[in-house]
CSV table of C-alpha atoms in Angstrom, one decimal:
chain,number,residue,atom,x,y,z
U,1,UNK,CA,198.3,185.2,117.1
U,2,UNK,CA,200.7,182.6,117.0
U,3,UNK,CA,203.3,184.5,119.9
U,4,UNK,CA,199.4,185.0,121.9
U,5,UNK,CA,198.7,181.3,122.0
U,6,UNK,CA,202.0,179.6,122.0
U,7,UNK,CA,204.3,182.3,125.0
U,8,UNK,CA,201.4,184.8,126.0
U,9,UNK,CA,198.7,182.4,127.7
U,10,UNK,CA,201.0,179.2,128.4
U,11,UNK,CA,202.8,181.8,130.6
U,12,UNK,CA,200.0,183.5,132.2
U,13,UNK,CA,199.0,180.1,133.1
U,14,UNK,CA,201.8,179.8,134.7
U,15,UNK,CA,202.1,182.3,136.2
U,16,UNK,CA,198.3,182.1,137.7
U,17,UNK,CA,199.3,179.0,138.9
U,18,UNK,CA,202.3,180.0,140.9
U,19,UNK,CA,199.9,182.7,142.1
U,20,UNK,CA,197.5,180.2,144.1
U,21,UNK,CA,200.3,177.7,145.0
U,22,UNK,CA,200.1,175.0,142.8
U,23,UNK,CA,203.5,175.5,142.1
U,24,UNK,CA,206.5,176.1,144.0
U,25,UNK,CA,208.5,177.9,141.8
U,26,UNK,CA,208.4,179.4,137.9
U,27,UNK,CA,211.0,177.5,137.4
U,28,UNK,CA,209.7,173.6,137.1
U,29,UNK,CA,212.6,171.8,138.1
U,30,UNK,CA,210.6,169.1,139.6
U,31,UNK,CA,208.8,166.2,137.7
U,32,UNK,CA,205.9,167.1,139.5
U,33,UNK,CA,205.8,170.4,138.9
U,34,UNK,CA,205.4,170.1,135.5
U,35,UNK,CA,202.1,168.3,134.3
U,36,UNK,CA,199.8,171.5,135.1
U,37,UNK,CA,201.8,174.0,133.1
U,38,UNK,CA,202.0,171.2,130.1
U,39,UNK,CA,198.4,170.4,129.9
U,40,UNK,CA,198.0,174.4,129.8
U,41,UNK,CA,200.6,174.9,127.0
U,42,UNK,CA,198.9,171.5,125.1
U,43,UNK,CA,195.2,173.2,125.4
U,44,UNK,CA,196.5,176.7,124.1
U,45,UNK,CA,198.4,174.9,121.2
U,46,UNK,CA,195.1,173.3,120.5
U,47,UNK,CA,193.4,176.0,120.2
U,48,UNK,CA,195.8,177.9,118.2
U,49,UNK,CA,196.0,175.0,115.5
U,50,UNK,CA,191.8,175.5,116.0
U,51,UNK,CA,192.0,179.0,114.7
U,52,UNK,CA,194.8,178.3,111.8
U,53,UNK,CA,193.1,175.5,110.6
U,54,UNK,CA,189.7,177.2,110.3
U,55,UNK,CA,190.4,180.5,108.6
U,56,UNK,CA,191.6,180.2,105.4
U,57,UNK,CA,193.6,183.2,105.5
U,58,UNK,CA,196.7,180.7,106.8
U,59,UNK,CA,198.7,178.7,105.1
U,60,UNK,CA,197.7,174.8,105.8
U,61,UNK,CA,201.4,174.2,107.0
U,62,UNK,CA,201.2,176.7,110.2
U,63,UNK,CA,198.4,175.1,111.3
U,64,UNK,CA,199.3,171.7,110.6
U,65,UNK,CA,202.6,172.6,112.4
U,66,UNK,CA,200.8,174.0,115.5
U,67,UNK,CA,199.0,170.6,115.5
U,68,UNK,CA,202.7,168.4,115.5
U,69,UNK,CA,203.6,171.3,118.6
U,70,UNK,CA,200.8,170.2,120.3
U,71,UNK,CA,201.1,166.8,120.1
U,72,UNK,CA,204.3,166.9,120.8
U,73,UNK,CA,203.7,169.2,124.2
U,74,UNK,CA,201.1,166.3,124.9
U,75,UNK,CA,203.5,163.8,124.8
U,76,UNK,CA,206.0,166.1,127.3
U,77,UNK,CA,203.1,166.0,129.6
U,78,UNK,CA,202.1,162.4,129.5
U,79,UNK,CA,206.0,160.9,129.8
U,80,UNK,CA,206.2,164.3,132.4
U,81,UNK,CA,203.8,162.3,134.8
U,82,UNK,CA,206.8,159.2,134.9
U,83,UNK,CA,209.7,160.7,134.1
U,84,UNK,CA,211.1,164.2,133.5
U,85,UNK,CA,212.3,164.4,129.8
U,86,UNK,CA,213.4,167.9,128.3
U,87,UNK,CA,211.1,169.7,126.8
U,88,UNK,CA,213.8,172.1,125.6
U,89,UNK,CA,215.2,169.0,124.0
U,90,UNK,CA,211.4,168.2,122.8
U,91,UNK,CA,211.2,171.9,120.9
U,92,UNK,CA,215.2,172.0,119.1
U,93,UNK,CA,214.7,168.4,118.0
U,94,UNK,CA,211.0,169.5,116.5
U,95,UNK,CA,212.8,172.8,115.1
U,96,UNK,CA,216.3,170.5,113.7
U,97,UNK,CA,213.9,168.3,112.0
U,98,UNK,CA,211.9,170.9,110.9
U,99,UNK,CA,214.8,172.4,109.1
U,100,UNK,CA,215.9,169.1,107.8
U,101,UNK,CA,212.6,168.5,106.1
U,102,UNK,CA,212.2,171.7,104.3
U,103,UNK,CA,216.1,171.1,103.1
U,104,UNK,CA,215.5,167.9,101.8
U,105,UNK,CA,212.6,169.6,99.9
U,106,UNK,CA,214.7,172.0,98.6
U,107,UNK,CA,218.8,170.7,98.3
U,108,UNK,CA,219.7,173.2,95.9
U,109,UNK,CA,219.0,175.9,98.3
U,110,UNK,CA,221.8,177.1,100.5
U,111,UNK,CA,219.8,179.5,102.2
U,112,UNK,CA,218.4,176.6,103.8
U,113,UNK,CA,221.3,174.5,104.6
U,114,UNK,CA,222.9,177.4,106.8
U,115,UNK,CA,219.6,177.5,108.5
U,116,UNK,CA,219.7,174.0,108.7
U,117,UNK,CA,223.2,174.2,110.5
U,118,UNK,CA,222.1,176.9,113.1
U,119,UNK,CA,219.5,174.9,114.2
U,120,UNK,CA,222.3,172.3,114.9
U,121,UNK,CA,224.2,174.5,116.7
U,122,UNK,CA,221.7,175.9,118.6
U,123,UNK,CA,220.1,172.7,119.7
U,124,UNK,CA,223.9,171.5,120.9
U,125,UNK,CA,224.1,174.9,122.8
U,126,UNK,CA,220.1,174.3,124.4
U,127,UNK,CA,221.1,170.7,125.4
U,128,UNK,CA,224.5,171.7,126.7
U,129,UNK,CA,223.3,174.3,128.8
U,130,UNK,CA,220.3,172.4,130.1
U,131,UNK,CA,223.4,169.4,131.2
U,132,UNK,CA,225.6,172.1,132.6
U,133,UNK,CA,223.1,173.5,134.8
U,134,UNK,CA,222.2,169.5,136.0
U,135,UNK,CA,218.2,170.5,134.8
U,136,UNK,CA,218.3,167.1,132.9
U,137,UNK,CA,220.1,164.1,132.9
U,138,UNK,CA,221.7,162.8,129.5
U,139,UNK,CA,219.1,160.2,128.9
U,140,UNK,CA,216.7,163.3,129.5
U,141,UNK,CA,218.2,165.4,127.3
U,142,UNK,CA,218.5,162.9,124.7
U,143,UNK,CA,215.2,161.5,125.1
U,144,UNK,CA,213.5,165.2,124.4
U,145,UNK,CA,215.6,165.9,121.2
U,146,UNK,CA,214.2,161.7,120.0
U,147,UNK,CA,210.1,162.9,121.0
U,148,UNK,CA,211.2,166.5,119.2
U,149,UNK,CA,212.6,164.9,116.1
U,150,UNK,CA,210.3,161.8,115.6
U,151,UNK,CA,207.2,163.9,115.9
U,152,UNK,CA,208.3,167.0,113.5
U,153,UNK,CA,209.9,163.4,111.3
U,154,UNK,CA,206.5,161.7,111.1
U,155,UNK,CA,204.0,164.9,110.5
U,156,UNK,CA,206.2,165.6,107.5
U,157,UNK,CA,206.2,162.4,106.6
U,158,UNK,CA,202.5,162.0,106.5
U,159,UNK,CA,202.0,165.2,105.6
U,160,UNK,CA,204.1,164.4,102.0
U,161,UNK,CA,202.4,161.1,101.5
U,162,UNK,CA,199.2,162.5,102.2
């Protein structure tokens, strides 16, 4: 359910909307291609918290996570209308942080840790790649992995003083 609502119908979307030219290419290279596709992928993160929150046969934290993704995809959109800032950058500071705050529940594990680790390396490979091919722009780049992290950061905050 979770693949269905957060690849399946964001890329249909897309995809529909290339179809009847409101987009030049699948791509979204341009700032101004990308507020249409965003608003889709915020609405169809909406409704996947929606379902995860209401049926009880979910854990609380995947839906309270799909809620920090689609605020987090909101905020893309709404800094997307001004500026372009990486949304790859916005998802591998979300998953980093993510990691960071179920180590710092656990420090004992090492399980963990390694994840913890990949996600750095991985995030260094997204954001190099996404510089190499001139997509974003340092600040860009940056600025995606800051929106990422703080948003993933202050959900688990409140979430563990809550």
């Amino acid at each position: 359910m979770v693949f269905v609502f957060t690849f399946v119908l964001p890329t249909l979307g897309t995809g529909v909307l290339y179809w009847f030219g409101q987009l030049d290419s699948l791509l979204l290279r341009e700032r101004s291609q990308r507020p249409l596709p965003l608003l889709l992928a915020t609405f169809s993160f909406g409704m996947a918290a929606t379902v995860l929150i209401q049926r009880t046969i979910f854990d609380v934290l995947l839906g309270q996570m799909m809620v920090g993704m689609m605020l987090a995809v909101f905020l893309t959109f709404l800094i997307s209308l001004s500026w372009k800032i990486s949304a790859h950058g916005v998802g591998v500071g979300g998953m980093v942080s993510l990691f960071i705050l179920l180590y710092l529940s656990k420090p004992q594990s090492q399980w963990l840790l390694w994840w913890l680790l990949g996600a750095v390396v991985v995030a260094g490979a997204v954001l190099s790649a996404r510089l190499a091919l001139e997509a974003h722009t340092p600040s860009q780049a940056w600025a995606g992995l800051a929106l990422g992290a703080g948003v993933v950061l202050g959900i688990g905050t409140g979430i563990r003083l809550g």
